[in-house]
Short mmCIF file of C-alpha atoms and ligand atoms in Angstrom, two decimals:
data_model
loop_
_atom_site.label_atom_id
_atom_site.label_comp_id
_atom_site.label_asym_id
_atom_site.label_seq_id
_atom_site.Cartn_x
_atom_site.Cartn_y
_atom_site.Cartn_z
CA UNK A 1 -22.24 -4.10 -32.29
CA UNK A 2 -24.68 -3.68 -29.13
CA UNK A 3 -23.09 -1.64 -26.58
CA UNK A 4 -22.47 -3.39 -23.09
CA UNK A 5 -23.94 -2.46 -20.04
CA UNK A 6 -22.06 -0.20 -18.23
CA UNK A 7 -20.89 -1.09 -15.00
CA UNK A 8 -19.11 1.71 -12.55
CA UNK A 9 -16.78 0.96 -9.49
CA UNK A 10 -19.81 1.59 -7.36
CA UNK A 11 -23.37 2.83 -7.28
CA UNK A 12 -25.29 4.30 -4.16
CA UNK A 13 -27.31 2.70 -1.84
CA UNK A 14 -30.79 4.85 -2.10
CA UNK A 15 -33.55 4.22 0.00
CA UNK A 16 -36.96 3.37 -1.23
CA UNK A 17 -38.28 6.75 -2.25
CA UNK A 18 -41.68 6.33 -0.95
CA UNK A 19 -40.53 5.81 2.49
CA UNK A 20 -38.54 8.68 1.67
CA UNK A 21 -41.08 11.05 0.68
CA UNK A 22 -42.82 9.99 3.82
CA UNK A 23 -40.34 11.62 5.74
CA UNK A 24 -39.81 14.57 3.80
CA UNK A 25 -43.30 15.19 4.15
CA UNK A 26 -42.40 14.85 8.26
CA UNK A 27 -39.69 17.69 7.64
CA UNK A 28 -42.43 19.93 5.48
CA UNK A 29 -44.58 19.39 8.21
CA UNK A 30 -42.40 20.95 10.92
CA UNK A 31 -40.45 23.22 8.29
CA UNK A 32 -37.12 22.18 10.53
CA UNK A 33 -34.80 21.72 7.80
CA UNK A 34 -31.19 21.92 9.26
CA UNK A 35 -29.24 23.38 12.54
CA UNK A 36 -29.18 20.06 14.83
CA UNK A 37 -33.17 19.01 13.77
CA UNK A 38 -34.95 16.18 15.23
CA UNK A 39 -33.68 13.38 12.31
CA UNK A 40 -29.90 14.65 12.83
CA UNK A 41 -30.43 13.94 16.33
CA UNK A 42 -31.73 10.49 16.07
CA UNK A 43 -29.31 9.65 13.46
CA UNK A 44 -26.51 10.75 15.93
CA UNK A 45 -27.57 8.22 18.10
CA UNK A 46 -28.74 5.75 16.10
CA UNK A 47 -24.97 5.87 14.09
CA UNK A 48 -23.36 5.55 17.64
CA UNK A 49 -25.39 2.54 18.44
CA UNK A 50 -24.88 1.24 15.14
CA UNK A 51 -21.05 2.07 15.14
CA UNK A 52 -20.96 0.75 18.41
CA UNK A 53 -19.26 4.17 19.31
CA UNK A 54 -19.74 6.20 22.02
CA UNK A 55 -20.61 9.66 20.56
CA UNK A 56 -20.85 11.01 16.75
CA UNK A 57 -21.30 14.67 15.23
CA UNK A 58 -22.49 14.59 12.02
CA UNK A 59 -21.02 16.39 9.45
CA UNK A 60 -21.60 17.52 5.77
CA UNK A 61 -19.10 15.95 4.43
CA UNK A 62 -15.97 13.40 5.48
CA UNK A 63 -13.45 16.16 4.37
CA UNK A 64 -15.19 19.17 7.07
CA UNK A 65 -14.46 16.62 10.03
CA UNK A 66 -11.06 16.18 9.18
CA UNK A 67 -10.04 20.13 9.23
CA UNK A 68 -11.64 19.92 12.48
CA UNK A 69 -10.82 17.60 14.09
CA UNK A 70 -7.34 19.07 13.60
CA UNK A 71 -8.35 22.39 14.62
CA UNK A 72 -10.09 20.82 17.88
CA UNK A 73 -6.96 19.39 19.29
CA UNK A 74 -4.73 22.85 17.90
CA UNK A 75 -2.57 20.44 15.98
CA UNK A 76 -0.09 22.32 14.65
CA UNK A 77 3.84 22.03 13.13
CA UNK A 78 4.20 18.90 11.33
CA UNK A 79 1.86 15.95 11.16
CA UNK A 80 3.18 12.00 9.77
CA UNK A 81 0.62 10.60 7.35
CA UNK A 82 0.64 8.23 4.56
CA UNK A 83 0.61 9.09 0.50
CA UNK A 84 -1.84 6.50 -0.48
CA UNK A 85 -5.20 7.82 0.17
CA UNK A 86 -7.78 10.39 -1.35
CA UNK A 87 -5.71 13.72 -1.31
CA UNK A 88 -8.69 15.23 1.09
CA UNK A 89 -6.41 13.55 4.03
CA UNK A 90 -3.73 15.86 2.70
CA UNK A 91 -5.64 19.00 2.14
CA UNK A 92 -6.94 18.90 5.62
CA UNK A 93 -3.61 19.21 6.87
CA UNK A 94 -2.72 21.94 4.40
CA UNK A 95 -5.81 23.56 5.59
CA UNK A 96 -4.57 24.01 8.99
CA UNK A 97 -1.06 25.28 7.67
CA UNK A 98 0.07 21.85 8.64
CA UNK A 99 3.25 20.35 7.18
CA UNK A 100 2.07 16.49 5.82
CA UNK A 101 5.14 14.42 6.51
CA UNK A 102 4.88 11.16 4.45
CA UNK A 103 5.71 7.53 5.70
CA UNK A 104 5.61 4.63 3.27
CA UNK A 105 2.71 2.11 3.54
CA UNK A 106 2.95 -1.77 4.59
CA UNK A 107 2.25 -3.98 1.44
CA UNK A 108 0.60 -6.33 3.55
CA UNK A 109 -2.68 -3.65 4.08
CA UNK A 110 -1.77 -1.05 2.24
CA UNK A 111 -1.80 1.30 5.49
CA UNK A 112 1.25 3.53 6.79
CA UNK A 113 3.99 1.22 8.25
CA UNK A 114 4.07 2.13 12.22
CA UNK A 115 7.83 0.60 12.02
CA UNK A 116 8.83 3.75 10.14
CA UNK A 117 6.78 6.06 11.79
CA UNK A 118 9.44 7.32 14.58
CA UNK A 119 12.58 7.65 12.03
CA UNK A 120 10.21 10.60 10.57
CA UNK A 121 9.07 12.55 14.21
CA UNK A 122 11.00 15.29 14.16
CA UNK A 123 10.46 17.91 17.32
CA UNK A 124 8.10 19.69 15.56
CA UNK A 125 5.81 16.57 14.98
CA UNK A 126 2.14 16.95 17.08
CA UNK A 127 0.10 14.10 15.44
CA UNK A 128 -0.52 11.17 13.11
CA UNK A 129 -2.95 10.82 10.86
CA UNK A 130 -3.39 7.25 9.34
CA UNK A 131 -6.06 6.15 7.08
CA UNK A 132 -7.94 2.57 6.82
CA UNK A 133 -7.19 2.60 3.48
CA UNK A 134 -10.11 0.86 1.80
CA UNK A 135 -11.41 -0.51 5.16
CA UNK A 136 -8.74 -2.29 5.89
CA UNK A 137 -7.46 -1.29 9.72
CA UNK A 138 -4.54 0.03 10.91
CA UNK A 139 -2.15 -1.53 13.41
CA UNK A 140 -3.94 0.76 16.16
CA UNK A 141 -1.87 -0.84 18.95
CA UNK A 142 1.84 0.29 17.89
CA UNK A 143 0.32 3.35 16.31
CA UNK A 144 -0.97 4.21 20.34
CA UNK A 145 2.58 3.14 21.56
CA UNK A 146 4.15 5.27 19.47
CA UNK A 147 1.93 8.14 20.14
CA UNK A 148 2.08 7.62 23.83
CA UNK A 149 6.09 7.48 23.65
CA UNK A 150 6.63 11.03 21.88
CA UNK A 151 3.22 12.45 22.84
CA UNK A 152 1.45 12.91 19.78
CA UNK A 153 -1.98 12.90 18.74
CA UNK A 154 -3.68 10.53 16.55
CA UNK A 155 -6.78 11.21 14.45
CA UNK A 156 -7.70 8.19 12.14
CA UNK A 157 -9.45 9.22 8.49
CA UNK A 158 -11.56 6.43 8.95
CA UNK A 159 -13.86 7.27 5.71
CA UNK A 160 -13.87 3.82 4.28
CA UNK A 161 -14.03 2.51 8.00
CA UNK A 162 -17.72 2.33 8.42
CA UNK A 163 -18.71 -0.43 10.76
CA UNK A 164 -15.28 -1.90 10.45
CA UNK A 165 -14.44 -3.97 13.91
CA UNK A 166 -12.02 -5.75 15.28
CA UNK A 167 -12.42 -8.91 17.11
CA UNK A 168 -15.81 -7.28 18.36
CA UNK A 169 -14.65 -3.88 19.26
CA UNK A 170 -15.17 -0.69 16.29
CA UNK A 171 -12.28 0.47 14.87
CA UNK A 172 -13.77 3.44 15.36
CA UNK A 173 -12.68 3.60 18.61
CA UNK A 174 -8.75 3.70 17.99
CA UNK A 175 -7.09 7.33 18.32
CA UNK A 176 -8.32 10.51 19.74
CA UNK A 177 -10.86 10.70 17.18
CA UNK A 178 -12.08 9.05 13.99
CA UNK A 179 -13.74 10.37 10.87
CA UNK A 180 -16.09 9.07 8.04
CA UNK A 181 -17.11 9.87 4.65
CA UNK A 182 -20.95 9.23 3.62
CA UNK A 183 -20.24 10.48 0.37
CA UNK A 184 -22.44 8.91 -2.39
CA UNK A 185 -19.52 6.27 -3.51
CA UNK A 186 -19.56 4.89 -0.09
CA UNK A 187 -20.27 2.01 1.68
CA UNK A 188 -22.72 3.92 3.84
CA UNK A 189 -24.14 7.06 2.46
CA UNK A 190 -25.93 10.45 2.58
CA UNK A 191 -25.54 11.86 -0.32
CA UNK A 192 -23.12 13.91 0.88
CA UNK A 193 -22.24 13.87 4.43
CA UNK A 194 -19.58 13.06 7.05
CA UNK A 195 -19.19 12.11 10.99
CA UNK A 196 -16.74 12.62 13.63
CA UNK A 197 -16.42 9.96 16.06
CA UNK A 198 -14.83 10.69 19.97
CA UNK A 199 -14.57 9.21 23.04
CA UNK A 200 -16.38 11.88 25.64
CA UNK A 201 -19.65 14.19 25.76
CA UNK A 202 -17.06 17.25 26.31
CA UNK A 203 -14.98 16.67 23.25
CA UNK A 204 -18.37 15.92 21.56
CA UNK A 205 -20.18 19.37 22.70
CA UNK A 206 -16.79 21.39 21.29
CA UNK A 207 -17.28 19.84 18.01
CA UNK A 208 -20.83 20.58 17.77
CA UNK A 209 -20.19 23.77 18.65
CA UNK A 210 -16.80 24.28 16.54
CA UNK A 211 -19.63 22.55 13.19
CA UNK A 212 -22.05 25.62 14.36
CA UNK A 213 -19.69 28.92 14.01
CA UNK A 214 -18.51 28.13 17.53
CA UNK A 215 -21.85 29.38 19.02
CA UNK A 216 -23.11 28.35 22.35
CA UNK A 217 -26.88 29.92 22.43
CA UNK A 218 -27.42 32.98 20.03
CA UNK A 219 -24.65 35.75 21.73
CA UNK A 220 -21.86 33.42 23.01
CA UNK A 221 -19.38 32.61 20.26
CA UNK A 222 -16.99 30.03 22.17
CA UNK A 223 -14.19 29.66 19.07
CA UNK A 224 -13.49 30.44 15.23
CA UNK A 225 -15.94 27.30 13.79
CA UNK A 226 -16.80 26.71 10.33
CA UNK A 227 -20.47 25.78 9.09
CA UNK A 228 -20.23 22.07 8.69
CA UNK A 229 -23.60 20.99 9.69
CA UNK A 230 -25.73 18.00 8.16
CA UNK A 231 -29.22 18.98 6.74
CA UNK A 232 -32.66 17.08 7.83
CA UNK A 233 -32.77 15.71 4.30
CA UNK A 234 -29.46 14.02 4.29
CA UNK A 235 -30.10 12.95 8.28
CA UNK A 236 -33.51 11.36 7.16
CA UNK A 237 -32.01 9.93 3.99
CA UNK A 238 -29.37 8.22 6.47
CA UNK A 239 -31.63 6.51 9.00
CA UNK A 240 -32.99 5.22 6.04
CA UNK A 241 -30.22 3.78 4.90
CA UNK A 242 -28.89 2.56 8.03
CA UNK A 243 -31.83 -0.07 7.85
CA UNK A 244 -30.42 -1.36 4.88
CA UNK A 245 -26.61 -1.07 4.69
CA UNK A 246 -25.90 -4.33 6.63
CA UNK A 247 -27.92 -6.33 3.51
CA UNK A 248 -25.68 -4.14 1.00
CA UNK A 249 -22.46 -5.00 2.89
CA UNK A 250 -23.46 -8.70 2.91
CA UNK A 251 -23.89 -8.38 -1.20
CA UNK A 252 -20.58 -6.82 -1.46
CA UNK A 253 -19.20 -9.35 0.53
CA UNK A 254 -20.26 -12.28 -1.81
CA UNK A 255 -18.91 -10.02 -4.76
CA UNK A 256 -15.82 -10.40 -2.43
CA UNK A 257 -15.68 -14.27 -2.48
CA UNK A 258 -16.85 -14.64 -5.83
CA UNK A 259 -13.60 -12.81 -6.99
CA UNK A 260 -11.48 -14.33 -4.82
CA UNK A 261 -12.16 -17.37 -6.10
CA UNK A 262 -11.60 -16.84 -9.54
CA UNK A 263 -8.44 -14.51 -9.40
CA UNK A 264 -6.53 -16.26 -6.59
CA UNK A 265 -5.67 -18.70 -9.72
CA UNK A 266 -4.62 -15.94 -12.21
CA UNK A 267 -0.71 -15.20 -12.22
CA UNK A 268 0.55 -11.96 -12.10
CA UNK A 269 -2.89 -10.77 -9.88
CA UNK A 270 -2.69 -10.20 -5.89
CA UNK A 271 -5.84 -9.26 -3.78
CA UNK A 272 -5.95 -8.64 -0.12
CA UNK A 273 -7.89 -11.58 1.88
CA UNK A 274 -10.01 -11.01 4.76
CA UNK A 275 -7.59 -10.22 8.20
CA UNK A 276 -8.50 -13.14 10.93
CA UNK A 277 -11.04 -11.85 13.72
CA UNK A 278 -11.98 -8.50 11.49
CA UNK A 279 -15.61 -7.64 10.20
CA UNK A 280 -15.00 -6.26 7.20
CA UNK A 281 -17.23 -3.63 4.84
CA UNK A 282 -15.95 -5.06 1.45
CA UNK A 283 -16.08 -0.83 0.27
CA UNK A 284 -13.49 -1.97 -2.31
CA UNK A 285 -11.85 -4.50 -4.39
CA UNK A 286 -8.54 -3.35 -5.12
CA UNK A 287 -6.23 -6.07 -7.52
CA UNK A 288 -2.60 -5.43 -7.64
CA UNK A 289 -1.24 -6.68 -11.36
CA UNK A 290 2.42 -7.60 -11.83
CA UNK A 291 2.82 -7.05 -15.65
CA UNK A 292 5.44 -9.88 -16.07
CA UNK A 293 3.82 -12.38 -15.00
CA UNK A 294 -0.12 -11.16 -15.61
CA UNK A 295 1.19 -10.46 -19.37
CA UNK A 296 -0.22 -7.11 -19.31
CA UNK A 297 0.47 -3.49 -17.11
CA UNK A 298 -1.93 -2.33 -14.95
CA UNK A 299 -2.97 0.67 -17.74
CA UNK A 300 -3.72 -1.97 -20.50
CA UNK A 301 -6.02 -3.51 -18.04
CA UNK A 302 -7.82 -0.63 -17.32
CA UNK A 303 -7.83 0.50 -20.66
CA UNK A 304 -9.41 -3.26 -21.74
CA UNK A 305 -12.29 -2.52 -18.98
CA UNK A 306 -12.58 0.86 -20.30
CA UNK A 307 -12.81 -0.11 -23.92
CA UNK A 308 -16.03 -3.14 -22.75
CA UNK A 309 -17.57 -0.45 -19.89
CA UNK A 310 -16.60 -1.84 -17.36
CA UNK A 311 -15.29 1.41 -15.17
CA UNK A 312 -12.43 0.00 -12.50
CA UNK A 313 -10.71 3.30 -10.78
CA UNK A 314 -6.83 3.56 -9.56
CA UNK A 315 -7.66 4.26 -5.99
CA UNK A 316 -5.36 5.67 -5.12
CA UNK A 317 -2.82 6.31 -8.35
CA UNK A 318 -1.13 9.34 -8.41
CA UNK A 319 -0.12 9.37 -4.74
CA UNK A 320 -1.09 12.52 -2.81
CA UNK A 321 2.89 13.08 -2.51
CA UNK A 322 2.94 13.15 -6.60
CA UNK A 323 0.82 16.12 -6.83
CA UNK A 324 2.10 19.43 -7.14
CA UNK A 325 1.28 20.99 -4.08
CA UNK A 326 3.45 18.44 -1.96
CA UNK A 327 5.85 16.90 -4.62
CA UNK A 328 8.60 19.68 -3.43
CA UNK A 329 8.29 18.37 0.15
CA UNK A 330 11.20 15.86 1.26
CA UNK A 331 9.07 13.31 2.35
CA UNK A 332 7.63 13.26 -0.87
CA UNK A 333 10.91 11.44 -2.54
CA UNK A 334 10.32 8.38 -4.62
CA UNK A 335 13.02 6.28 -2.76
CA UNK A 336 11.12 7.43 0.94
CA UNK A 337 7.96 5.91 -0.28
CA UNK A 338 8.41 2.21 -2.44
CA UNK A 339 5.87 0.44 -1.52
CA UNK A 340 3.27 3.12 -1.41
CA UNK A 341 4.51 3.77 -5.34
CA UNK A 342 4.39 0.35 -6.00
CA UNK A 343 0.92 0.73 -4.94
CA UNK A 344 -0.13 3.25 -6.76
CA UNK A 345 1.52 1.92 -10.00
CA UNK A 346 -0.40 -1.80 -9.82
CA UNK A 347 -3.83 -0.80 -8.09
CA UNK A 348 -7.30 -1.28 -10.32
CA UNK A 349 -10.13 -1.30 -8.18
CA UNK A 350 -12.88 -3.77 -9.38
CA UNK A 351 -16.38 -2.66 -9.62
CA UNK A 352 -17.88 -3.82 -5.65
CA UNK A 353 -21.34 -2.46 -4.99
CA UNK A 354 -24.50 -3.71 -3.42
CA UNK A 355 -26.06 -3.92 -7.40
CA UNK A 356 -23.72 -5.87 -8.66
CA UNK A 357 -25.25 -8.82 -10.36
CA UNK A 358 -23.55 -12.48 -10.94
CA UNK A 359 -23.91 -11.83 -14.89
CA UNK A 360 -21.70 -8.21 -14.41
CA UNK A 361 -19.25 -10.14 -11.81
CA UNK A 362 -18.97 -13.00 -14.39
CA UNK A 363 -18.48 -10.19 -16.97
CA UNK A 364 -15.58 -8.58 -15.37
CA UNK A 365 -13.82 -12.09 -14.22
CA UNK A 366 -13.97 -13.07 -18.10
CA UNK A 367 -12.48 -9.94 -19.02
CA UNK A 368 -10.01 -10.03 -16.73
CA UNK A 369 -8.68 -13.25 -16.86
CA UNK A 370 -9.10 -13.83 -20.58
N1 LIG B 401 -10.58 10.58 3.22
C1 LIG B 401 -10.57 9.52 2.38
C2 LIG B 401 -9.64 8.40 2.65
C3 LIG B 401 -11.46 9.49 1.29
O1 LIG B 401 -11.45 8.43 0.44
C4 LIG B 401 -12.34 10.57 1.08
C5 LIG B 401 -13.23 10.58 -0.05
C6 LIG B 401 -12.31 11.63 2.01
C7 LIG B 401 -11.41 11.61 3.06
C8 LIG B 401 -13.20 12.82 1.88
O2 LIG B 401 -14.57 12.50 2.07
P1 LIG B 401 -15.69 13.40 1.34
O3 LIG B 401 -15.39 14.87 1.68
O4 LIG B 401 -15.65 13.13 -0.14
O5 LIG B 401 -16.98 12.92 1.99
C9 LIG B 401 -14.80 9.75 -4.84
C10 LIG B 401 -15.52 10.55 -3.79
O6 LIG B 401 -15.96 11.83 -4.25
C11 LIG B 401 -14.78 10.72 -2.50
O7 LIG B 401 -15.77 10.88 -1.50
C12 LIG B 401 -13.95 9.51 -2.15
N2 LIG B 401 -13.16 9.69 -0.95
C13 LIG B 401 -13.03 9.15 -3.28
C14 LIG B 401 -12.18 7.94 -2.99
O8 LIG B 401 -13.82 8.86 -4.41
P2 LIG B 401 -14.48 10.15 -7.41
O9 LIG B 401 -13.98 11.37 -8.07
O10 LIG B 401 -13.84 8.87 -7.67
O11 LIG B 401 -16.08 9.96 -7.67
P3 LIG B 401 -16.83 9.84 -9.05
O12 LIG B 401 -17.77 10.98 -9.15
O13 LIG B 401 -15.88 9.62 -10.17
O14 LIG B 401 -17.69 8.52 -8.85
C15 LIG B 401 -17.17 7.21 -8.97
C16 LIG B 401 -18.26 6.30 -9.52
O15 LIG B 401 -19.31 6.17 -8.59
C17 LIG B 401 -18.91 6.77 -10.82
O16 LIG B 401 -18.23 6.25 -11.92
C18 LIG B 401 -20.29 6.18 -10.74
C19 LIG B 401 -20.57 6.09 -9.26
N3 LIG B 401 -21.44 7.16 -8.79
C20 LIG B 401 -20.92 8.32 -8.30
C21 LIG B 401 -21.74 9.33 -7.86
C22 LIG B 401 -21.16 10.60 -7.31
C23 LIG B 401 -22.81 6.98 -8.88
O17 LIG B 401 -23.28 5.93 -9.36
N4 LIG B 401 -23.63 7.96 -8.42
C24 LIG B 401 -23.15 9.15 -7.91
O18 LIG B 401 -23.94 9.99 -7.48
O19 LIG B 401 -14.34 10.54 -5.87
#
């Protein structure tokens, strides 16, 4: 029997590679390859008009600007957070010799439930850190009120946030700073590569000093930084890419409607629908199965995709709490976190990329409702 095609949960967004070349050839020319060159620059600013943001540091990664964002405003002690995310929201915290203090997730959006955020401050609580899981944002507003009442920080991992606003404004914006992924799976992408988004040129020159070693000019070393700098390869690669990301988010968003369509008549499957006044990135398609009513669990379903190549993932199944460097943590108990679990145990995420083609969407719909 001929072997299908295989389709993966995603696939990059490249840029043609002749324009590429053109401006690699740029970069040979000038033989500026990294340290703050002229395309890191521009992409800086292009990103923060893009973003609609007022400044961004570009990182090499989504994971570096995380760790320092947390080492920027000395968080320190304990620091609420959800379980249902990619562990590198964790790790960043265990990084720092943080203590990750888990809150359970709102089923509605999949995102840390602010109502149960103040039963877990404890006096040695400095921060939140809340994700947009998959895109989907956060309830900024009680988040802030909550912060402002007990004085904490908040520092969204924004990495499947890109371009994601709300009624006009970028989500970007919420907290004391934001950060993004550009990794390759990503809505927007790099390669590899990151950002850190704040609200003031000061905060903005201590990052890029705190990405750089902490050096101001070659003898003046103003803190402990870490290298964490973007390369003129990846920069040029990105304003590349910038130029076409809003056609790729457009095909992901009629992957989006096609599925919809389809699966809001198939019992035993739940989706999220678009929130009212958000622009949405459509970085992911996660499906929630009930296996009474869909007739099957969630691991024969991905097993059935599997078995025809069709690659869904269980973003984000085991929760960060589950694994063994933070299971022993008392936050970490399965009766603290239900809905996140429930989560976990129902999520496939559907192939959603820019390449996508109606005969692979069809594909997938037939195999799932069949
Ligand atoms: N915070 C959150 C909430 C995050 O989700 C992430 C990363 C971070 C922080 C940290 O950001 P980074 O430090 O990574 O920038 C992926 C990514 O590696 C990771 O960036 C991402 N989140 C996480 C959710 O997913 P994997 O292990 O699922 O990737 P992988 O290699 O299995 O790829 C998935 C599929 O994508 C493949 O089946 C095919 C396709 N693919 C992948 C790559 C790498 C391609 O077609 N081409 C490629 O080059 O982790």
């Amino acid at each position: 029997m001929k072997e299908e095609k295989l389709i993966t949960v995603t696939s990059p967004l490249l840029p043609d590679l002749d324009d590429f070349h053109e401006m690699l050839q740029q970069i040979w020319n000038s033989r500026w390859i990294t340290n703050n060159g002229s395309f890191h620059k521009q992409l800086e600013k292009e990103l923060a008009a893009y973003l609609k943001v007022p400044f961004v540091s570009l990182f090499t990664n989504g994971t570096l600007p995380l760790i320092t964002a947390l080492q920027a405003l000395h968080i320190t002690g304990e620091v609420i957070t959800t379980p249902y995310s990619f562990v590198a929201t964790t790790h960043a915290l265990w990084w720092n010799g943080i203590k990750p203090v888990f809150v359970d997730v709102d089923l509605s959006t999949g995102n840390i439930d602010p109502d149960k955020i103040e039963s877990a401050i404890t006096p040695r609580t400095t921060a939140i850190m809340p994700v947009h899981v998959y895109g989907k944002p956060c309830n900024t507003k009680r988040i802030k009120e909550i912060a402002d009442k007990y004085g904490l920080k908040v520092i969204y991992d924004a990495a499947h946030a890109f371009g994601v606003e709300v009624n006009g404004e970028s989500i970007l914006n919420a907290g004391d700073m934001s950060t993004l992924s550009f990794h390759a799976t990503k809505v927007y992408n790099t390669i590899e590569g990151g950002a850190m988004v704040m609200h003031d040129e000061e905060t903005k020159r201590r990052i890029d000093y705190l990405k750089n070693f902490g050096f101001n000019g070659e003898t003046e070393v103003i803190a402990p930084g870490i290298n964490s700098k973007m390369d003129e390869m990846r920069a040029a690669y990105g304003l590349l890419n910038l130029k076409q990301v809003d056609a790729a988010i457009e095909a992901r968003h009629q992957v989006a409607i096609r599925y919809r369509d389809v699966l809001r008549n198939v019992k035993g499957i739940s989706f999220f629908d678009d929130m009212p006044g958000v622009k949405h990135n459509y970085s992911y398609f996660p499906i929630f199965i009930d296996a009474e009513n869909y007739g099957m669990t969630r691991n024969e379903l991905y097993e059935k995709m599997r078995a025809s190549n069709i690659l869904g993932r269980r973003y984000f199944y085991p929760l960060i709490s589950e694994f063994s460097t933070y299971k022993g943590l008392e936050s970490s108990r399965k009766d603290n976190l239900p809905n996140a679990h429930k989560m976990a145990d129902s999520v496939i995420c559907l192939p959603m990329h820019h390449m996508l083609g109606e005969e692979d969407v069809e594909r997938i719909i037939k195999l799932i409702i069949n």
